[in-house]
Amino acid sequence: MSGGSTTLYFGAAGVFWALRYLGQGLEFDVSKLADRNAREYASFRTYPNHASLLMGDIGVLLLGGNSELLRQRIANNIDLPPKELLWGMPGTMLAASFIGERSLFVRQAEQLLAAFIDTPHGPLCVQELYGERHLYLGPAHGFAGHMLALLRGWEWLDAARRAWVTSAVMRTLSLNARESPDGVNWAAGAEDEAPRLVQWCHGAPGMAITFADAPFANAELDRLLARAGELIWHAGPLAKGSNLCHGTAGNGYAFLKLYGRFREPIWLERARAFAMSAIEQCRAARRTYGQGRYSLWTGDPGVAVYLHDCLRAEARFPTIDVF
């Protein structure tokens, strides 16, 4: 590995994760990957003090197993601003859940919950990212990503925190849902006038993928999720390509999630229809560029994982639901 990224999101760690998930049994030296990752993350000069699941060191350390350094890096985020899933505390909360670290998870959950404020758009965290302040809604940078982490450790939250999270999910989703004849969508930010995107990071797919796993029953939540699924279907495969973060495979996971929640065959049929579109998009891109795109979240390995899960009718979003 003489060049390129090492991260889970668009680097070597994500490729290794995908190969392991797909049963390839690849052997690799995590220590060398970790050394390179530390240098790479420092060079980003974005949030060098934060431990990061997708963009930094946490994903690489998780690949290496349950280590004391991993615990130390997760704990490092407790005294820092929560940020969001890609860069900050929600990602390390997921990491704590992956290795069964209840104490670390709960301490971070307390910090994250304390960062929520009441707004006209519901309970939200103000995101200070790249020198700007936003009330983001989606899983990559906003509300859904914060709630994703809290929902993952549901059994570790006390009754009062569970009740608050349940109420906050319903208030914020309902207040920001934008209905149309085609279904329901959400804007990237709560203060945006109208939704423009339909992808995992911003829009209905990310909301459906996150909240279809909600461990509580609510008729209005089910209605919003089903209507989000309709919007994704009407929007069709994304012109941006086949990838997970902002492509057809990522959107297809919404159908797998809805199949898991509702057990209605239509959702599995739609997931597999999107899978066929993703295959053709991959092939078309290879013909155009003469090569594949080798990253988990933005390239072909993520599509391969999606196809694997479609065959098995499973909804395990890579490195978020399963590690």
Short mmCIF file of C-alpha atoms in Angstrom, two decimals:
data_model
loop_
_atom_site.label_atom_id
_atom_site.label_comp_id
_atom_site.label_asym_id
_atom_site.label_seq_id
_atom_site.Cartn_x
_atom_site.Cartn_y
_atom_site.Cartn_z
CA MET A 1 0.00 0.00 0.00
CA SER A 2 2.22 2.79 -1.21
CA GLY A 3 -0.55 5.35 -1.74
CA GLY A 4 -4.23 6.09 -1.33
CA SER A 5 -6.48 6.46 1.66
CA THR A 6 -6.66 4.06 4.61
CA THR A 7 -10.10 4.98 5.98
CA LEU A 8 -13.31 2.97 6.17
CA TYR A 9 -15.18 5.53 4.11
CA PHE A 10 -13.08 5.64 0.94
CA GLY A 11 -9.87 3.78 1.74
CA ALA A 12 -8.14 0.48 2.35
CA ALA A 13 -9.86 -0.30 5.66
CA GLY A 14 -13.24 -0.25 3.93
CA VAL A 15 -12.02 -2.58 1.18
CA PHE A 16 -10.59 -5.02 3.74
CA TRP A 17 -13.84 -4.86 5.71
CA ALA A 18 -15.87 -5.69 2.57
CA LEU A 19 -13.63 -8.62 1.65
CA ARG A 20 -13.92 -10.02 5.16
CA TYR A 21 -17.69 -9.54 5.19
CA LEU A 22 -17.99 -11.33 1.85
CA GLY A 23 -16.03 -14.27 3.20
CA GLN A 24 -12.79 -13.88 1.30
CA GLY A 25 -10.64 -14.69 4.34
CA LEU A 26 -8.00 -12.11 3.44
CA GLU A 27 -5.03 -11.82 5.79
CA PHE A 28 -3.49 -8.38 6.25
CA ASP A 29 -1.27 -6.53 8.71
CA VAL A 30 -3.50 -4.11 10.61
CA SER A 31 -0.54 -2.53 12.44
CA LYS A 32 0.92 -1.22 9.19
CA LEU A 33 -2.48 0.07 8.13
CA ALA A 34 -2.92 1.77 11.51
CA ASP A 35 0.46 3.52 11.25
CA ARG A 36 -0.38 4.90 7.82
CA ASN A 37 -3.88 5.85 8.95
CA ALA A 38 -2.53 7.92 11.84
CA ARG A 39 -0.37 9.93 9.44
CA GLU A 40 -3.20 10.33 6.95
CA TYR A 41 -5.72 11.51 9.54
CA ALA A 42 -3.29 14.06 10.92
CA SER A 43 -2.83 15.44 7.41
CA PHE A 44 -6.58 16.06 6.99
CA ARG A 45 -6.29 19.04 9.38
CA THR A 46 -10.06 18.97 9.79
CA TYR A 47 -10.78 17.52 13.25
CA PRO A 48 -7.44 15.96 14.25
CA ASN A 49 -8.39 15.70 17.92
CA HIS A 50 -11.57 13.72 17.29
CA ALA A 51 -11.56 9.95 17.01
CA SER A 52 -13.50 9.06 13.86
CA LEU A 53 -15.18 5.82 12.79
CA LEU A 54 -15.52 6.47 9.07
CA MET A 55 -12.91 9.13 8.33
CA GLY A 56 -10.20 8.36 10.86
CA ASP A 57 -8.65 5.77 13.12
CA ILE A 58 -11.53 4.00 14.83
CA GLY A 59 -12.49 1.87 11.84
CA VAL A 60 -8.90 0.73 11.39
CA LEU A 61 -8.55 -0.13 15.09
CA LEU A 62 -11.83 -2.08 14.98
CA LEU A 63 -10.42 -4.18 12.16
CA GLY A 64 -7.57 -5.07 14.46
CA GLY A 65 -9.90 -6.30 17.20
CA ASN A 66 -10.83 -5.35 20.73
CA SER A 67 -7.78 -3.37 21.92
CA GLU A 68 -6.94 -1.01 24.75
CA LEU A 69 -5.86 1.66 22.23
CA LEU A 70 -9.31 1.43 20.64
CA ARG A 71 -10.94 2.05 24.03
CA GLN A 72 -8.64 4.99 24.69
CA ARG A 73 -9.47 6.56 21.34
CA ILE A 74 -13.22 6.10 21.88
CA ALA A 75 -12.91 7.73 25.30
CA ASN A 76 -11.02 10.63 23.72
CA ASN A 77 -14.25 11.98 22.21
CA ILE A 78 -16.07 12.30 25.54
CA ASP A 79 -14.60 15.74 26.29
CA LEU A 80 -14.92 17.06 22.72
CA PRO A 81 -17.90 18.54 20.84
CA PRO A 82 -20.09 15.65 19.59
CA LYS A 83 -19.88 16.60 15.88
CA GLU A 84 -21.58 13.88 13.79
CA LEU A 85 -21.38 10.32 12.48
CA LEU A 86 -18.50 10.72 10.03
CA TRP A 87 -16.17 12.69 12.28
CA GLY A 88 -17.31 12.50 15.87
CA MET A 89 -19.10 10.98 18.83
CA PRO A 90 -21.96 9.11 17.11
CA GLY A 91 -19.33 7.07 15.28
CA THR A 92 -17.42 6.22 18.44
CA MET A 93 -20.70 5.33 20.16
CA LEU A 94 -21.25 2.77 17.41
CA ALA A 95 -17.72 1.49 17.93
CA ALA A 96 -18.41 1.12 21.67
CA SER A 97 -21.50 -0.91 20.86
CA PHE A 98 -19.55 -3.15 18.46
CA ILE A 99 -17.10 -4.14 21.22
CA GLY A 100 -19.67 -4.27 24.05
CA GLU A 101 -18.32 -1.26 25.94
CA ARG A 102 -21.43 -0.19 27.84
CA SER A 103 -19.72 2.35 30.11
CA LEU A 104 -18.06 4.18 27.23
CA PHE A 105 -21.32 4.19 25.28
CA VAL A 106 -23.37 5.60 28.16
CA ARG A 107 -20.86 8.35 28.94
CA GLN A 108 -20.90 9.47 25.31
CA ALA A 109 -24.70 9.19 25.14
CA GLU A 110 -24.97 11.58 28.10
CA GLN A 111 -22.76 14.12 26.32
CA LEU A 112 -24.65 13.76 23.06
CA LEU A 113 -28.07 14.13 24.68
CA ALA A 114 -26.88 17.25 26.51
CA ALA A 115 -26.03 18.83 23.13
CA PHE A 116 -29.62 18.72 21.85
CA ILE A 117 -31.61 21.94 21.88
CA ASP A 118 -35.30 22.62 21.24
CA THR A 119 -35.86 24.35 17.92
CA PRO A 120 -38.97 25.17 15.85
CA HIS A 121 -37.98 22.07 13.84
CA GLY A 122 -37.83 19.77 16.84
CA PRO A 123 -34.94 18.67 19.07
CA LEU A 124 -31.68 18.99 17.13
CA CYS A 125 -27.95 19.44 17.59
CA VAL A 126 -26.31 22.44 15.93
CA GLN A 127 -23.55 21.11 13.70
CA GLU A 128 -20.39 23.19 13.46
CA LEU A 129 -18.70 21.71 10.41
CA TYR A 130 -16.05 23.15 8.12
CA GLY A 131 -16.50 26.62 9.60
CA GLU A 132 -20.28 26.70 9.19
CA ARG A 133 -23.28 26.04 11.47
CA HIS A 134 -26.20 23.90 10.31
CA LEU A 135 -29.20 22.02 11.62
CA TYR A 136 -28.60 18.92 9.50
CA LEU A 137 -31.19 16.14 9.48
CA GLY A 138 -29.61 13.14 7.74
CA PRO A 139 -27.42 10.33 9.08
CA ALA A 140 -24.07 11.52 7.73
CA HIS A 141 -23.95 14.88 9.47
CA GLY A 142 -27.10 15.37 11.51
CA PHE A 143 -30.10 14.26 13.51
CA ALA A 144 -30.52 10.77 12.06
CA GLY A 145 -26.86 9.99 12.73
CA HIS A 146 -27.18 11.13 16.33
CA MET A 147 -30.32 9.05 16.81
CA LEU A 148 -28.78 6.06 15.04
CA ALA A 149 -26.11 5.88 17.72
CA LEU A 150 -28.63 6.20 20.55
CA LEU A 151 -30.94 3.58 19.06
CA ARG A 152 -28.03 1.16 18.66
CA GLY A 153 -27.43 1.17 22.41
CA TRP A 154 -31.11 1.14 23.31
CA GLU A 155 -30.74 -1.57 25.96
CA TRP A 156 -28.08 0.57 27.67
CA LEU A 157 -30.32 3.65 28.01
CA ASP A 158 -32.54 4.09 31.06
CA ALA A 159 -36.32 4.47 30.77
CA ALA A 160 -36.26 8.28 30.90
CA ARG A 161 -33.70 8.55 28.08
CA ARG A 162 -35.61 6.02 25.98
CA ALA A 163 -38.78 8.05 26.40
CA TRP A 164 -37.00 11.27 25.41
CA VAL A 165 -35.42 9.68 22.33
CA THR A 166 -38.76 8.23 21.23
CA SER A 167 -40.45 11.62 21.57
CA ALA A 168 -37.59 13.45 19.84
CA VAL A 169 -37.58 11.03 16.90
CA MET A 170 -41.28 11.48 16.29
CA ARG A 171 -41.31 15.26 16.75
CA THR A 172 -38.34 15.98 14.51
CA LEU A 173 -39.27 13.50 11.79
CA SER A 174 -42.87 14.74 11.67
CA LEU A 175 -42.05 18.45 11.75
CA ASN A 176 -39.54 18.15 8.92
CA ALA A 177 -41.31 15.63 6.67
CA ARG A 178 -42.28 17.09 3.29
CA GLU A 179 -45.25 15.29 1.75
CA SER A 180 -45.90 15.03 -1.98
CA PRO A 181 -47.97 12.73 -4.19
CA ASP A 182 -44.84 10.60 -4.65
CA GLY A 183 -44.14 10.14 -0.95
CA VAL A 184 -42.21 11.80 1.88
CA ASN A 185 -38.78 13.38 1.81
CA TRP A 186 -36.62 15.43 4.16
CA ALA A 187 -34.32 18.32 3.29
CA ALA A 188 -30.62 18.20 4.10
CA GLY A 189 -31.10 20.87 6.76
CA ALA A 190 -34.09 21.74 8.92
CA GLU A 191 -33.92 25.37 7.77
CA ASP A 192 -33.82 24.50 4.05
CA GLU A 193 -36.91 25.47 2.10
CA ALA A 194 -37.38 22.19 0.25
CA PRO A 195 -35.71 18.78 -0.15
CA ARG A 196 -33.38 18.46 -3.16
CA LEU A 197 -31.62 15.15 -2.50
CA VAL A 198 -32.75 11.52 -2.29
CA GLN A 199 -29.76 9.56 -0.95
CA TRP A 200 -28.37 7.98 2.20
CA CYS A 201 -26.50 11.03 3.44
CA HIS A 202 -29.37 13.50 2.85
CA GLY A 203 -33.01 12.68 2.22
CA ALA A 204 -35.56 9.88 2.55
CA PRO A 205 -33.19 6.89 2.09
CA GLY A 206 -31.06 7.77 5.09
CA MET A 207 -34.13 8.40 7.21
CA ALA A 208 -35.74 5.10 6.23
CA ILE A 209 -32.51 3.15 6.76
CA THR A 210 -31.99 4.72 10.20
CA PHE A 211 -35.48 4.63 11.65
CA ALA A 212 -36.78 1.36 10.21
CA ASP A 213 -34.70 -0.20 13.00
CA ALA A 214 -36.38 1.88 15.72
CA PRO A 215 -37.01 -0.45 18.68
CA PHE A 216 -40.45 1.01 19.38
CA ALA A 217 -43.82 0.79 17.65
CA ASN A 218 -45.53 3.91 16.35
CA ALA A 219 -48.21 4.10 13.67
CA GLU A 220 -47.10 7.52 12.42
CA LEU A 221 -43.49 6.38 12.19
CA ASP A 222 -44.60 3.39 10.11
CA ARG A 223 -46.59 5.69 7.82
CA LEU A 224 -43.64 8.04 7.31
CA LEU A 225 -41.28 5.14 6.63
CA ALA A 226 -43.59 3.57 4.06
CA ARG A 227 -44.15 6.93 2.35
CA ALA A 228 -40.38 7.50 2.31
CA GLY A 229 -40.02 4.15 0.58
CA GLU A 230 -42.52 5.22 -2.06
CA LEU A 231 -40.58 8.44 -2.67
CA ILE A 232 -37.33 6.48 -3.13
CA TRP A 233 -39.01 4.12 -5.58
CA HIS A 234 -40.52 6.97 -7.61
CA ALA A 235 -37.14 8.76 -7.68
CA GLY A 236 -35.54 5.64 -9.15
CA PRO A 237 -31.85 4.69 -9.39
CA LEU A 238 -29.56 7.65 -8.82
CA ALA A 239 -27.66 9.27 -11.65
CA LYS A 240 -24.70 9.73 -9.28
CA GLY A 241 -23.89 6.04 -9.60
CA SER A 242 -24.16 2.77 -7.75
CA ASN A 243 -22.45 3.52 -4.41
CA LEU A 244 -23.69 3.43 -0.82
CA CYS A 245 -23.37 7.02 0.38
CA HIS A 246 -25.11 8.80 -2.49
CA GLY A 247 -25.98 6.11 -4.99
CA THR A 248 -28.37 3.36 -5.98
CA ALA A 249 -27.05 0.67 -3.61
CA GLY A 250 -27.41 2.96 -0.61
CA ASN A 251 -30.97 3.80 -1.59
CA GLY A 252 -31.72 0.13 -2.13
CA TYR A 253 -30.85 -0.60 1.48
CA ALA A 254 -33.93 1.44 2.43
CA PHE A 255 -36.09 -1.20 0.74
CA LEU A 256 -34.26 -3.99 2.58
CA LYS A 257 -34.86 -2.16 5.86
CA LEU A 258 -38.54 -1.69 5.09
CA TYR A 259 -38.82 -5.36 4.21
CA GLY A 260 -37.27 -6.18 7.57
CA ARG A 261 -39.75 -3.95 9.41
CA PHE A 262 -42.96 -4.71 7.52
CA ARG A 263 -42.22 -8.16 5.98
CA GLU A 264 -44.08 -7.13 2.82
CA PRO A 265 -42.59 -8.79 -0.32
CA ILE A 266 -42.89 -5.58 -2.39
CA TRP A 267 -39.97 -4.05 -0.50
CA LEU A 268 -37.66 -6.99 -1.19
CA GLU A 269 -38.69 -6.96 -4.85
CA ARG A 270 -37.80 -3.28 -5.07
CA ALA A 271 -34.47 -3.83 -3.31
CA ARG A 272 -33.54 -6.47 -5.85
CA ALA A 273 -34.70 -4.30 -8.76
CA PHE A 274 -32.34 -1.57 -7.53
CA ALA A 275 -29.62 -4.21 -7.26
CA MET A 276 -29.95 -4.98 -10.97
CA SER A 277 -29.68 -1.26 -11.76
CA ALA A 278 -26.60 -0.96 -9.54
CA ILE A 279 -24.92 -3.84 -11.41
CA GLU A 280 -25.47 -2.13 -14.74
CA GLN A 281 -24.25 1.20 -13.36
CA CYS A 282 -21.04 -0.48 -12.17
CA ARG A 283 -20.50 -2.05 -15.57
CA ALA A 284 -21.19 1.21 -17.39
CA ALA A 285 -18.72 3.09 -15.18
CA ARG A 286 -16.02 0.50 -15.83
CA ARG A 287 -16.58 0.79 -19.57
CA THR A 288 -16.35 4.58 -19.36
CA TYR A 289 -13.31 4.86 -17.08
CA GLY A 290 -11.51 1.61 -17.81
CA GLN A 291 -11.41 0.59 -14.15
CA GLY A 292 -13.53 0.08 -11.05
CA ARG A 293 -13.87 2.35 -8.03
CA TYR A 294 -12.23 0.69 -5.05
CA SER A 295 -13.82 2.07 -1.90
CA LEU A 296 -16.51 0.75 0.41
CA TRP A 297 -18.79 3.76 0.78
CA THR A 298 -18.26 5.41 -2.60
CA GLY A 299 -17.38 2.50 -4.88
CA ASP A 300 -17.81 -1.07 -6.02
CA PRO A 301 -17.11 -3.01 -2.78
CA GLY A 302 -20.16 -1.40 -1.19
CA VAL A 303 -22.26 -2.47 -4.15
CA ALA A 304 -20.96 -6.04 -3.79
CA VAL A 305 -21.99 -6.05 -0.13
CA TYR A 306 -25.44 -4.76 -1.10
CA LEU A 307 -25.87 -7.52 -3.68
CA HIS A 308 -24.82 -10.07 -1.04
CA ASP A 309 -27.45 -8.77 1.37
CA CYS A 310 -30.14 -8.68 -1.33
CA LEU A 311 -29.57 -12.36 -2.05
CA ARG A 312 -30.02 -13.13 1.64
CA ALA A 313 -32.86 -10.64 2.23
CA GLU A 314 -30.81 -9.06 5.04
CA ALA A 315 -30.57 -5.38 5.89
CA ARG A 316 -27.16 -4.88 7.50
CA PHE A 317 -25.77 -1.55 6.35
CA PRO A 318 -21.97 -1.84 6.11
CA THR A 319 -19.92 -0.66 9.12
CA ILE A 320 -23.04 0.93 10.63
CA ASP A 321 -25.24 -2.06 11.43
CA VAL A 322 -22.52 -4.68 11.43
CA PHE A 323 -18.75 -4.70 11.87
#
